[in-house]
């Protein structure tokens, strides 16, 4: 923000000392343009500050900051659905990788949430620079990175980093807040600094050093954190280690510190830090969070570049905020507010306010985070048009999520949306579902479709027609399936047989159906 105001100053100064009127006007014009840009920067800064205060929440409630952060990025990004947020987050992924690889679907949302924390409480230039440095250091070692994924201890350690980092974030809220007990405040900052060095930096540095030196992870993981920090510095990684000084760890472990009126003396024998004011202690502690978070995301991006399965990497990213917290998190990311979630047996209900219609995808997004054993979901949304309720079974949307090829996905999605109602009316009517299945049957009969693919699709369509209790359509699809089987085994069929099968599908291909609703 200061750079924007420096630009204004320089432009107006050039106007004051310009030798001609024309040059003075040019300087004034540049100054006005800079002023407009500064106003935008200030507005953005104020928005982030406002939302940062809202997300501080109650440190005793561990999901407060995370779900409030979800609401914040939905508001600040101007997006009201996960797809848009994911696209925006993919641009952040490029900051780490330089555009070398495509951001896996779903990672963008996590990065968008991360970016909110970066903008509000970190040095963003340093954060993205450190994450890219770690990425660049690790990517040449793709074989070693792939091997790490087969190491159960490493996977446990890296998965714990995400949860530990979240816990550290909650503790940092208390550390940055004003305190009436200065000694306790200082001890909290030292404890947090030590925790992130010992529990979070340790596995990340062990990973970096093991990969760079082509050594087993276990051999580096067994090292003391002080030894890992020394080795990282020896290998030229000082720029990654801001806030990760061994004296902070020893201050907590051995009470190697003394508090005086001006600040804190760190009396341990290892490390570079000596004396810090209270504010400097908080700053260096937060810098440690910045360092470990940047290293973590550089490592995650390197795993993706090495060809790691995105599902496996997603498991490393998962943070447990509880069933209700996950549902609330997804809805807040989709632009909902004041979300309340309740559970009764195998049924979940989520209620909240929203600014406008949701796309159908919000239903599948919530279903994707529901726990095993959940059988139904109800979403109650209130907006300027009143209250609206989406209700239906969970299983059909889960089946859609497991589908592999495009035809299978189309069938599964149609069954899922046909099973759901919006304010009591089907999301997709039976007539619409029948038309989709009939049209898909005609596509499967195309001679250019491989026999095995065609037969598989027709069998799935037959089951789908029966699932929506459309017996006439099921009979027509069964005829199509018999025809395709005859062709598959070499039985000669004439054009009249083919035409009869096609004609048998026409009753379920009306032209006057209304458009399928895309939102609710």
Coordinates of C-alpha atoms in Angstrom, one line a residue:
X1 CA 0.0 0.0 0.0
X2 CA 2.9 2.4 0.8
X3 CA 4.3 1.9 -2.7
X4 CA 1.0 3.2 -4.2
X5 CA 1.4 6.4 -2.1
X6 CA 5.0 6.8 -3.1
X7 CA 3.9 6.7 -6.7
X8 CA 1.5 9.6 -6.0
X9 CA 4.2 11.6 -4.3
X10 CA 6.7 11.1 -7.1
X11 CA 4.1 12.0 -9.8
X12 CA 3.0 15.2 -8.1
X13 CA 6.5 16.3 -7.4
X14 CA 7.4 15.9 -11.0
X15 CA 4.5 18.1 -11.9
X16 CA 5.7 20.8 -9.5
X17 CA 9.2 21.0 -10.9
X18 CA 8.3 20.4 -14.6
X19 CA 9.9 22.9 -17.0
X20 CA 6.8 23.2 -19.2
X21 CA 3.0 23.3 -18.8
X22 CA 2.5 20.2 -20.9
X23 CA 5.0 18.2 -18.8
X24 CA 3.3 19.5 -15.6
X25 CA -0.1 18.3 -16.9
X26 CA 1.4 14.9 -17.6
X27 CA 2.8 14.7 -14.1
X28 CA -0.6 15.8 -12.7
X29 CA -2.4 13.2 -14.8
X30 CA 0.0 10.5 -13.6
X31 CA -0.6 11.6 -10.0
X32 CA -4.4 11.4 -10.4
X33 CA -4.1 7.9 -11.9
X34 CA -1.8 6.9 -9.0
X35 CA -4.3 8.4 -6.6
X36 CA -7.1 6.3 -8.1
X37 CA -4.9 3.1 -7.8
X38 CA -4.1 4.0 -4.2
X39 CA -7.8 4.4 -3.4
X40 CA -8.4 0.9 -4.8
X41 CA -5.4 -0.5 -2.7
X42 CA -6.7 1.3 0.4
X43 CA -10.2 -0.1 -0.1
X44 CA -8.8 -3.6 -0.5
X45 CA -6.7 -3.1 2.6
X46 CA -9.7 -2.0 4.6
X47 CA -11.8 -4.9 3.4
X48 CA -9.1 -7.4 4.4
X49 CA -8.7 -5.7 7.8
X50 CA -12.4 -5.8 8.4
X51 CA -12.7 -9.5 7.5
X52 CA -9.5 -10.3 9.4
X53 CA -11.1 -8.9 12.6
X54 CA -14.2 -11.0 11.9
X55 CA -12.2 -14.2 11.4
X56 CA -10.3 -14.0 14.7
X57 CA -13.3 -15.7 16.4
X58 CA -13.1 -17.4 19.8
X59 CA -9.7 -19.3 20.2
X60 CA -11.5 -21.9 22.2
X61 CA -13.7 -22.8 19.3
X62 CA -11.3 -24.5 16.9
X63 CA -13.4 -24.2 13.7
X64 CA -14.4 -20.5 14.2
X65 CA -11.5 -19.1 12.3
X66 CA -11.6 -21.6 9.5
X67 CA -15.3 -21.3 8.7
X68 CA -15.2 -17.5 9.1
X69 CA -12.3 -17.5 6.7
X70 CA -14.4 -19.3 4.2
X71 CA -17.1 -16.6 4.4
X72 CA -14.4 -14.0 4.1
X73 CA -12.9 -15.3 0.9
X74 CA -16.4 -15.8 -0.6
X75 CA -17.1 -12.1 0.1
X76 CA -13.7 -10.6 -0.9
X77 CA -13.4 -12.7 -4.1
X78 CA -16.9 -11.7 -5.4
X79 CA -17.5 -15.4 -6.2
X80 CA -20.6 -17.3 -5.0
X81 CA -19.6 -20.8 -6.0
X82 CA -16.8 -23.2 -5.5
X83 CA -15.9 -23.5 -9.2
X84 CA -15.1 -19.8 -9.5
X85 CA -13.1 -19.8 -6.3
X86 CA -11.2 -22.9 -7.5
X87 CA -10.4 -21.1 -10.7
X88 CA -9.1 -18.0 -8.8
X89 CA -7.0 -20.3 -6.6
X90 CA -5.5 -22.0 -9.6
X91 CA -3.9 -18.7 -10.4
X92 CA -2.2 -18.7 -7.0
X93 CA -0.9 -22.2 -7.7
X94 CA 0.8 -20.7 -10.7
X95 CA 2.7 -18.3 -8.4
X96 CA 4.3 -21.4 -6.8
X97 CA 4.9 -23.4 -9.9
X98 CA 5.5 -20.6 -12.5
X99 CA 2.7 -22.2 -14.6
X100 CA 4.7 -25.4 -15.1
X101 CA 1.8 -27.7 -14.2
X102 CA -2.0 -27.5 -14.0
X103 CA -3.5 -27.0 -10.6
X104 CA -5.5 -30.1 -9.6
X105 CA -9.2 -29.6 -9.2
X106 CA -10.1 -28.6 -5.7
X107 CA -6.7 -27.3 -4.7
X108 CA -7.6 -23.8 -5.8
X109 CA -10.2 -23.4 -3.0
X110 CA -7.6 -24.3 -0.4
X111 CA -5.2 -21.8 -1.9
X112 CA -7.8 -19.1 -2.0
X113 CA -8.4 -19.6 1.7
X114 CA -4.6 -19.5 2.3
X115 CA -4.3 -16.3 0.3
X116 CA -6.6 -14.6 2.7
X117 CA -4.3 -15.4 5.6
X118 CA -1.3 -14.3 3.5
X119 CA -2.9 -11.0 2.6
X120 CA -4.0 -10.2 6.2
X121 CA -1.1 -11.4 8.3
X122 CA 2.0 -12.3 6.2
X123 CA 4.6 -10.7 4.0
X124 CA 3.0 -11.9 0.7
X125 CA 6.1 -11.3 -1.5
X126 CA 8.3 -13.4 0.8
X127 CA 5.6 -16.1 1.3
X128 CA 5.2 -16.8 -2.5
X129 CA 8.9 -16.5 -3.0
X130 CA 9.7 -19.1 -0.3
X131 CA 7.0 -21.5 -1.6
X132 CA 8.4 -21.2 -5.1
X133 CA 12.0 -21.7 -3.9
X134 CA 11.0 -25.0 -2.1
X135 CA 9.1 -26.1 -5.2
X136 CA 12.1 -25.4 -7.4
X137 CA 14.5 -27.2 -5.0
X138 CA 12.3 -30.4 -4.9
X139 CA 11.0 -30.8 -8.4
X140 CA 14.2 -32.1 -10.0
X141 CA 13.9 -35.1 -7.6
X142 CA 10.6 -36.5 -8.8
X143 CA 11.6 -40.1 -8.2
X144 CA 12.5 -39.4 -4.6
X145 CA 9.2 -37.5 -4.1
X146 CA 7.3 -40.5 -5.5
X147 CA 9.1 -42.8 -3.1
X148 CA 8.0 -40.6 -0.2
X149 CA 4.4 -41.4 -0.9
X150 CA 5.1 -45.0 -0.2
X151 CA 6.6 -44.1 3.2
X152 CA 3.9 -44.5 5.8
X153 CA 5.8 -42.6 8.4
X154 CA 6.3 -39.7 6.1
X155 CA 2.7 -39.6 5.1
X156 CA 1.6 -39.5 8.7
X157 CA 4.1 -36.8 9.5
X158 CA 3.1 -34.6 6.5
X159 CA -0.6 -35.1 7.2
X160 CA -0.1 -34.0 10.7
X161 CA 1.5 -30.8 9.5
X162 CA -1.8 -29.4 8.2
X163 CA -3.6 -30.0 11.5
X164 CA -0.6 -28.6 13.5
X165 CA -0.4 -25.5 11.3
X166 CA -4.2 -24.9 11.8
X167 CA -3.7 -25.3 15.6
X168 CA -0.8 -22.9 15.4
X169 CA -3.0 -20.4 13.6
X170 CA -5.6 -20.5 16.4
X171 CA -2.8 -20.0 19.0
X172 CA -1.5 -17.1 17.0
X173 CA -4.8 -15.3 17.5
X174 CA -4.3 -15.4 21.2
X175 CA -0.6 -14.3 20.9
X176 CA -1.4 -11.3 18.7
X177 CA -4.3 -10.2 21.0
X178 CA -3.7 -7.7 23.8
X179 CA -3.1 -9.3 27.2
X180 CA -3.2 -7.9 30.7
X181 CA -0.7 -10.5 31.9
X182 CA 2.6 -9.7 30.0
X183 CA 4.6 -12.7 31.3
X184 CA 1.9 -15.1 30.2
X185 CA 1.7 -13.3 26.9
X186 CA 5.4 -13.7 26.3
X187 CA 5.4 -17.3 27.4
X188 CA 2.5 -18.0 24.9
X189 CA 4.5 -16.5 22.1
X190 CA 7.6 -18.6 22.9
X191 CA 5.5 -21.7 23.3
X192 CA 3.9 -21.2 19.9
X193 CA 7.3 -20.4 18.3
X194 CA 8.8 -23.6 19.8
X195 CA 5.8 -25.7 18.8
X196 CA 5.9 -24.7 15.1
X197 CA 9.7 -25.3 15.0
X198 CA 9.5 -28.7 16.7
X199 CA 6.3 -30.2 15.3
X200 CA 5.9 -28.5 11.9
X201 CA 9.2 -27.3 10.6
X202 CA 10.8 -30.6 11.6
X203 CA 9.1 -32.9 9.1
X204 CA 9.3 -30.2 6.4
X205 CA 13.0 -29.7 6.7
X206 CA 13.6 -33.4 7.0
X207 CA 11.8 -33.9 3.7
X208 CA 13.7 -31.1 2.0
X209 CA 17.1 -32.3 3.2
X210 CA 16.4 -36.0 2.6
X211 CA 15.2 -35.4 -1.0
X212 CA 18.1 -33.0 -1.9
X213 CA 20.7 -35.4 -0.5
X214 CA 19.0 -38.5 -1.8
X215 CA 18.8 -40.1 1.7
X216 CA 15.9 -42.0 3.3
X217 CA 13.4 -39.7 5.1
X218 CA 13.7 -41.7 8.3
X219 CA 17.4 -40.9 8.6
X220 CA 16.8 -37.2 8.5
X221 CA 13.6 -37.4 10.5
X222 CA 15.5 -38.9 13.4
X223 CA 17.7 -35.8 13.6
X224 CA 17.2 -33.2 16.3
X225 CA 15.5 -30.0 15.0
X226 CA 18.6 -28.0 15.8
X227 CA 20.7 -30.3 13.5
X228 CA 18.2 -30.0 10.7
X229 CA 18.2 -26.2 11.0
X230 CA 22.0 -26.2 10.9
X231 CA 22.1 -28.5 7.9
X232 CA 19.4 -26.5 6.0
X233 CA 21.5 -23.3 6.6
X234 CA 24.6 -25.1 5.4
X235 CA 22.9 -26.1 2.2
X236 CA 22.0 -22.4 1.5
X237 CA 18.4 -22.3 2.8
X238 CA 18.8 -19.4 5.2
X239 CA 16.0 -17.5 3.3
X240 CA 13.5 -20.3 4.3
X241 CA 14.3 -20.2 8.0
X242 CA 13.0 -16.8 9.2
X243 CA 11.3 -17.3 12.6
X244 CA 12.7 -20.8 13.0
X245 CA 15.6 -20.1 15.4
X246 CA 16.7 -22.9 17.8
X247 CA 16.9 -20.3 20.7
X248 CA 13.1 -20.0 20.5
X249 CA 12.7 -23.8 20.8
X250 CA 15.2 -24.0 23.7
X251 CA 13.5 -21.0 25.4
X252 CA 10.4 -23.1 25.7
X253 CA 12.0 -26.5 26.3
X254 CA 14.6 -25.3 28.9
X255 CA 13.1 -22.0 30.0
X256 CA 16.2 -20.4 28.5
X257 CA 14.9 -16.8 28.6
X258 CA 14.7 -13.8 30.9
X259 CA 12.0 -11.1 30.8
X260 CA 12.9 -7.5 31.6
X261 CA 11.0 -4.3 31.2
X262 CA 11.9 -3.8 27.5
X263 CA 11.6 -7.3 26.2
X264 CA 13.0 -10.9 26.3
X265 CA 16.6 -12.1 26.6
X266 CA 17.0 -15.6 24.9
X267 CA 19.8 -17.2 26.9
X268 CA 20.1 -20.5 25.0
X269 CA 23.5 -21.4 23.4
X270 CA 22.1 -22.4 19.9
X271 CA 20.8 -19.9 17.3
X272 CA 21.3 -16.3 16.4
X273 CA 18.6 -14.4 18.3
X274 CA 19.6 -12.6 21.4
X275 CA 17.2 -9.9 22.6
X276 CA 13.7 -9.2 21.4
X277 CA 11.1 -6.6 22.4
X278 CA 7.6 -8.0 23.0
X279 CA 6.5 -6.8 19.5
X280 CA 9.6 -8.3 17.9
X281 CA 8.9 -11.6 19.6
X282 CA 5.4 -11.7 18.2
X283 CA 6.6 -10.7 14.7
X284 CA 9.3 -13.4 14.6
X285 CA 6.8 -16.0 15.8
X286 CA 4.4 -15.0 13.0
X287 CA 7.3 -15.1 10.5
X288 CA 7.8 -18.7 11.6
X289 CA 4.2 -19.5 10.6
X290 CA 4.8 -17.8 7.3
X291 CA 8.0 -19.9 6.7
X292 CA 6.5 -23.2 7.5
X293 CA 3.3 -22.6 5.6
X294 CA 5.2 -21.5 2.5
X295 CA 7.5 -24.6 2.8
X296 CA 4.4 -26.8 3.1
X297 CA 2.7 -25.5 0.0
X298 CA 6.0 -25.6 -2.0
X299 CA 6.3 -29.3 -1.0
X300 CA 2.6 -30.0 -1.9
X301 CA 3.1 -28.4 -5.4
X302 CA 6.3 -30.4 -5.9
X303 CA 4.4 -33.6 -5.2
X304 CA 1.8 -32.7 -7.8
X305 CA 4.6 -32.0 -10.3
X306 CA 6.2 -35.4 -9.6
X307 CA 2.9 -37.0 -10.7
X308 CA 1.5 -37.9 -7.3
X309 CA -2.1 -39.0 -7.3
X310 CA -4.2 -36.0 -6.5
X311 CA -6.5 -38.0 -4.2
X312 CA -3.4 -39.1 -2.1
X313 CA -2.2 -35.4 -2.0
X314 CA -5.7 -34.3 -1.0
X315 CA -5.5 -36.7 2.0
X316 CA -2.4 -34.8 3.2
X317 CA -4.3 -31.5 3.0
X318 CA -7.3 -32.6 5.0
X319 CA -8.0 -30.9 8.3
X320 CA -10.6 -32.3 10.7
X321 CA -13.1 -29.6 11.7
X322 CA -15.9 -32.0 12.3
X323 CA -18.9 -33.0 10.2
X324 CA -20.9 -29.9 10.9
X325 CA -17.9 -27.7 10.4
X326 CA -17.2 -29.2 6.9
X327 CA -20.8 -28.6 5.8
X328 CA -20.7 -25.0 7.1
X329 CA -17.3 -24.5 5.5
X330 CA -18.6 -25.5 2.0
X331 CA -21.8 -23.4 2.2
X332 CA -19.9 -20.3 3.4
X333 CA -17.5 -20.8 0.4
X334 CA -20.6 -20.8 -1.8
X335 CA -21.7 -17.4 -0.4
X336 CA -24.0 -18.4 2.4
X337 CA -24.2 -16.6 5.7
X338 CA -25.3 -17.4 9.3
X339 CA -25.2 -21.1 8.6
X340 CA -26.5 -23.5 11.2
X341 CA -26.1 -27.3 10.8
X342 CA -28.0 -30.0 12.8
X343 CA -28.0 -33.7 12.7
X344 CA -30.8 -36.1 13.5
X345 CA -29.9 -39.7 13.1
X346 CA -28.7 -40.3 9.5
X347 CA -30.2 -36.9 8.3
X348 CA -28.4 -33.6 8.2
X349 CA -30.1 -30.2 7.9
X350 CA -28.2 -26.9 7.0
X351 CA -30.0 -23.6 7.1
X352 CA -28.7 -20.1 6.2
X353 CA -29.0 -16.9 4.3
X354 CA -27.8 -16.3 0.8
X355 CA -27.6 -13.4 -1.7
X356 CA -29.2 -15.2 -4.6
X357 CA -29.8 -18.5 -6.3
X358 CA -27.4 -21.4 -6.0
X359 CA -26.2 -23.6 -8.8
X360 CA -27.1 -27.3 -8.5
X361 CA -23.5 -28.0 -7.8
X362 CA -23.8 -26.6 -4.2
X363 CA -25.8 -29.8 -3.4
X364 CA -23.1 -32.1 -4.7
X365 CA -20.4 -30.0 -2.9
X366 CA -22.1 -30.5 0.4
X367 CA -22.7 -34.2 -0.2
X368 CA -19.0 -34.7 -0.9
X369 CA -18.1 -33.8 2.7
X370 CA -20.9 -35.7 4.5
X371 CA -19.8 -38.6 6.7
X372 CA -20.5 -42.2 6.0
X373 CA -23.8 -43.3 7.4
X374 CA -25.6 -40.0 6.3
X375 CA -28.6 -40.9 4.2
X376 CA -30.4 -37.6 3.5
X377 CA -29.7 -33.9 3.4
X378 CA -31.9 -30.9 3.6
X379 CA -30.7 -27.4 2.7
X380 CA -32.9 -24.4 3.8
X381 CA -31.9 -21.2 2.1
X382 CA -33.3 -17.7 2.7
X383 CA -32.8 -14.9 0.2
X384 CA -34.7 -11.9 -1.2
X385 CA -37.3 -14.2 -2.9
X386 CA -38.1 -16.0 0.4
X387 CA -37.2 -19.4 1.7
X388 CA -36.4 -22.4 -0.4
X389 CA -35.6 -26.0 0.5
X390 CA -33.6 -28.6 -1.4
X391 CA -34.0 -32.1 -0.1
X392 CA -33.0 -35.6 -1.2
X393 CA -31.0 -38.8 -0.6
X394 CA -27.3 -38.7 -0.5
X395 CA -26.5 -42.0 -2.2
X396 CA -27.3 -40.9 -5.8
X397 CA -24.9 -38.0 -5.7
X398 CA -22.2 -40.2 -4.2
X399 CA -22.7 -42.7 -7.1
X400 CA -22.2 -39.8 -9.5
X401 CA -19.0 -38.9 -7.8
X402 CA -17.7 -42.4 -8.3
X403 CA -18.7 -42.6 -12.0
X404 CA -15.8 -42.8 -14.4
X405 CA -16.6 -42.3 -18.1
X406 CA -18.8 -39.4 -19.4
X407 CA -21.9 -41.5 -20.2
X408 CA -21.8 -43.1 -16.8
X409 CA -21.5 -39.7 -15.2
X410 CA -24.4 -38.4 -17.3
X411 CA -26.6 -41.3 -16.2
X412 CA -25.6 -41.0 -12.5
X413 CA -26.1 -37.2 -12.4
X414 CA -29.5 -37.5 -14.0
X415 CA -30.6 -40.1 -11.4
X416 CA -29.2 -37.9 -8.6
X417 CA -31.0 -34.7 -9.7
X418 CA -34.2 -36.7 -10.4
X419 CA -34.2 -37.9 -6.8
X420 CA -34.0 -34.4 -5.4
X421 CA -36.7 -31.9 -4.9
X422 CA -36.7 -28.1 -4.7
X423 CA -39.6 -26.8 -2.6
X424 CA -41.3 -30.1 -3.2
X425 CA -40.9 -30.2 -7.0
X426 CA -38.3 -32.5 -8.7
X427 CA -35.1 -30.8 -9.6
X428 CA -35.2 -32.8 -12.8
X429 CA -38.6 -34.1 -13.8
X430 CA -39.3 -37.7 -14.8
X431 CA -40.0 -36.6 -18.4
X432 CA -36.6 -34.8 -18.6
X433 CA -34.8 -37.9 -17.2
X434 CA -36.6 -40.1 -19.7
X435 CA -35.5 -37.8 -22.6
X436 CA -31.9 -37.8 -21.5
X437 CA -31.9 -41.6 -21.2
X438 CA -33.6 -42.1 -24.6
X439 CA -31.2 -39.7 -26.3
X440 CA -28.2 -41.4 -24.7
X441 CA -29.6 -44.7 -26.0
X442 CA -29.5 -43.4 -29.6
X443 CA -25.9 -42.2 -29.0
X444 CA -24.9 -45.7 -27.8
X445 CA -26.3 -47.3 -31.0
X446 CA -24.0 -45.2 -33.2
X447 CA -21.8 -47.8 -35.1
X448 CA -18.7 -45.6 -34.3
X449 CA -19.1 -46.4 -30.6
X450 CA -17.0 -49.5 -29.7
X451 CA -19.2 -52.6 -29.0
X452 CA -18.1 -53.0 -25.4
X453 CA -18.7 -49.4 -24.6
X454 CA -22.1 -49.5 -26.2
X455 CA -23.2 -52.6 -24.4
X456 CA -22.0 -51.2 -21.1
X457 CA -23.8 -47.9 -21.6
X458 CA -27.1 -49.6 -22.7
X459 CA -27.1 -51.9 -19.7
X460 CA -26.6 -48.9 -17.4
X461 CA -29.4 -47.0 -19.2
X462 CA -31.7 -50.0 -18.8
X463 CA -31.1 -50.0 -15.0
X464 CA -31.6 -46.2 -14.9
X465 CA -35.0 -46.4 -16.7
X466 CA -36.1 -49.0 -14.2
X467 CA -34.8 -46.9 -11.3
X468 CA -37.2 -44.1 -12.3
X469 CA -40.0 -46.6 -12.8
X470 CA -40.3 -45.9 -16.6
X471 CA -41.3 -49.3 -17.8
X472 CA -42.1 -48.3 -21.4
X473 CA -38.7 -46.7 -21.8
X474 CA -37.0 -49.7 -20.2
X475 CA -38.6 -51.9 -22.8
X476 CA -37.4 -49.7 -25.6
X477 CA -33.9 -49.7 -24.2
X478 CA -34.0 -53.5 -23.8
X479 CA -34.8 -53.7 -27.6
X480 CA -31.9 -51.5 -28.4
X481 CA -29.6 -53.7 -26.2
X482 CA -30.8 -56.8 -28.0
X483 CA -30.1 -55.2 -31.4
X484 CA -26.6 -54.2 -30.4
X485 CA -25.9 -57.7 -29.0
X486 CA -27.0 -59.2 -32.3
X487 CA -24.7 -57.0 -34.2
X488 CA -21.8 -57.8 -31.7
X489 CA -22.1 -61.6 -32.4
X490 CA -22.4 -61.1 -36.2
X491 CA -26.1 -61.7 -36.6
X492 CA -27.3 -59.8 -39.7
X493 CA -29.9 -57.2 -39.0
X494 CA -31.9 -55.2 -41.6
X495 CA -32.7 -51.5 -41.7
X496 CA -36.4 -52.2 -40.7
X497 CA -35.2 -53.7 -37.4
X498 CA -33.0 -50.7 -36.7
X499 CA -35.8 -48.3 -37.6
X500 CA -38.2 -50.1 -35.2
X501 CA -35.8 -49.7 -32.3
X502 CA -35.3 -46.0 -33.1
X503 CA -39.0 -45.4 -33.5
X504 CA -39.6 -47.2 -30.2
X505 CA -37.5 -44.4 -28.5
X506 CA -39.4 -41.4 -30.0
X507 CA -42.2 -41.2 -27.4
X508 CA -39.5 -40.3 -24.9
X509 CA -37.9 -37.6 -27.0
X510 CA -40.5 -34.7 -26.9
X511 CA -39.5 -31.3 -28.2
X512 CA -41.7 -29.2 -26.0
X513 CA -40.2 -29.8 -22.5
X514 CA -39.2 -26.7 -20.6
X515 CA -35.5 -26.1 -19.9
X516 CA -34.0 -28.0 -17.0
X517 CA -33.4 -25.6 -14.1
X518 CA -29.7 -24.9 -13.5
X519 CA -30.1 -23.5 -10.0
X520 CA -32.5 -23.1 -7.1

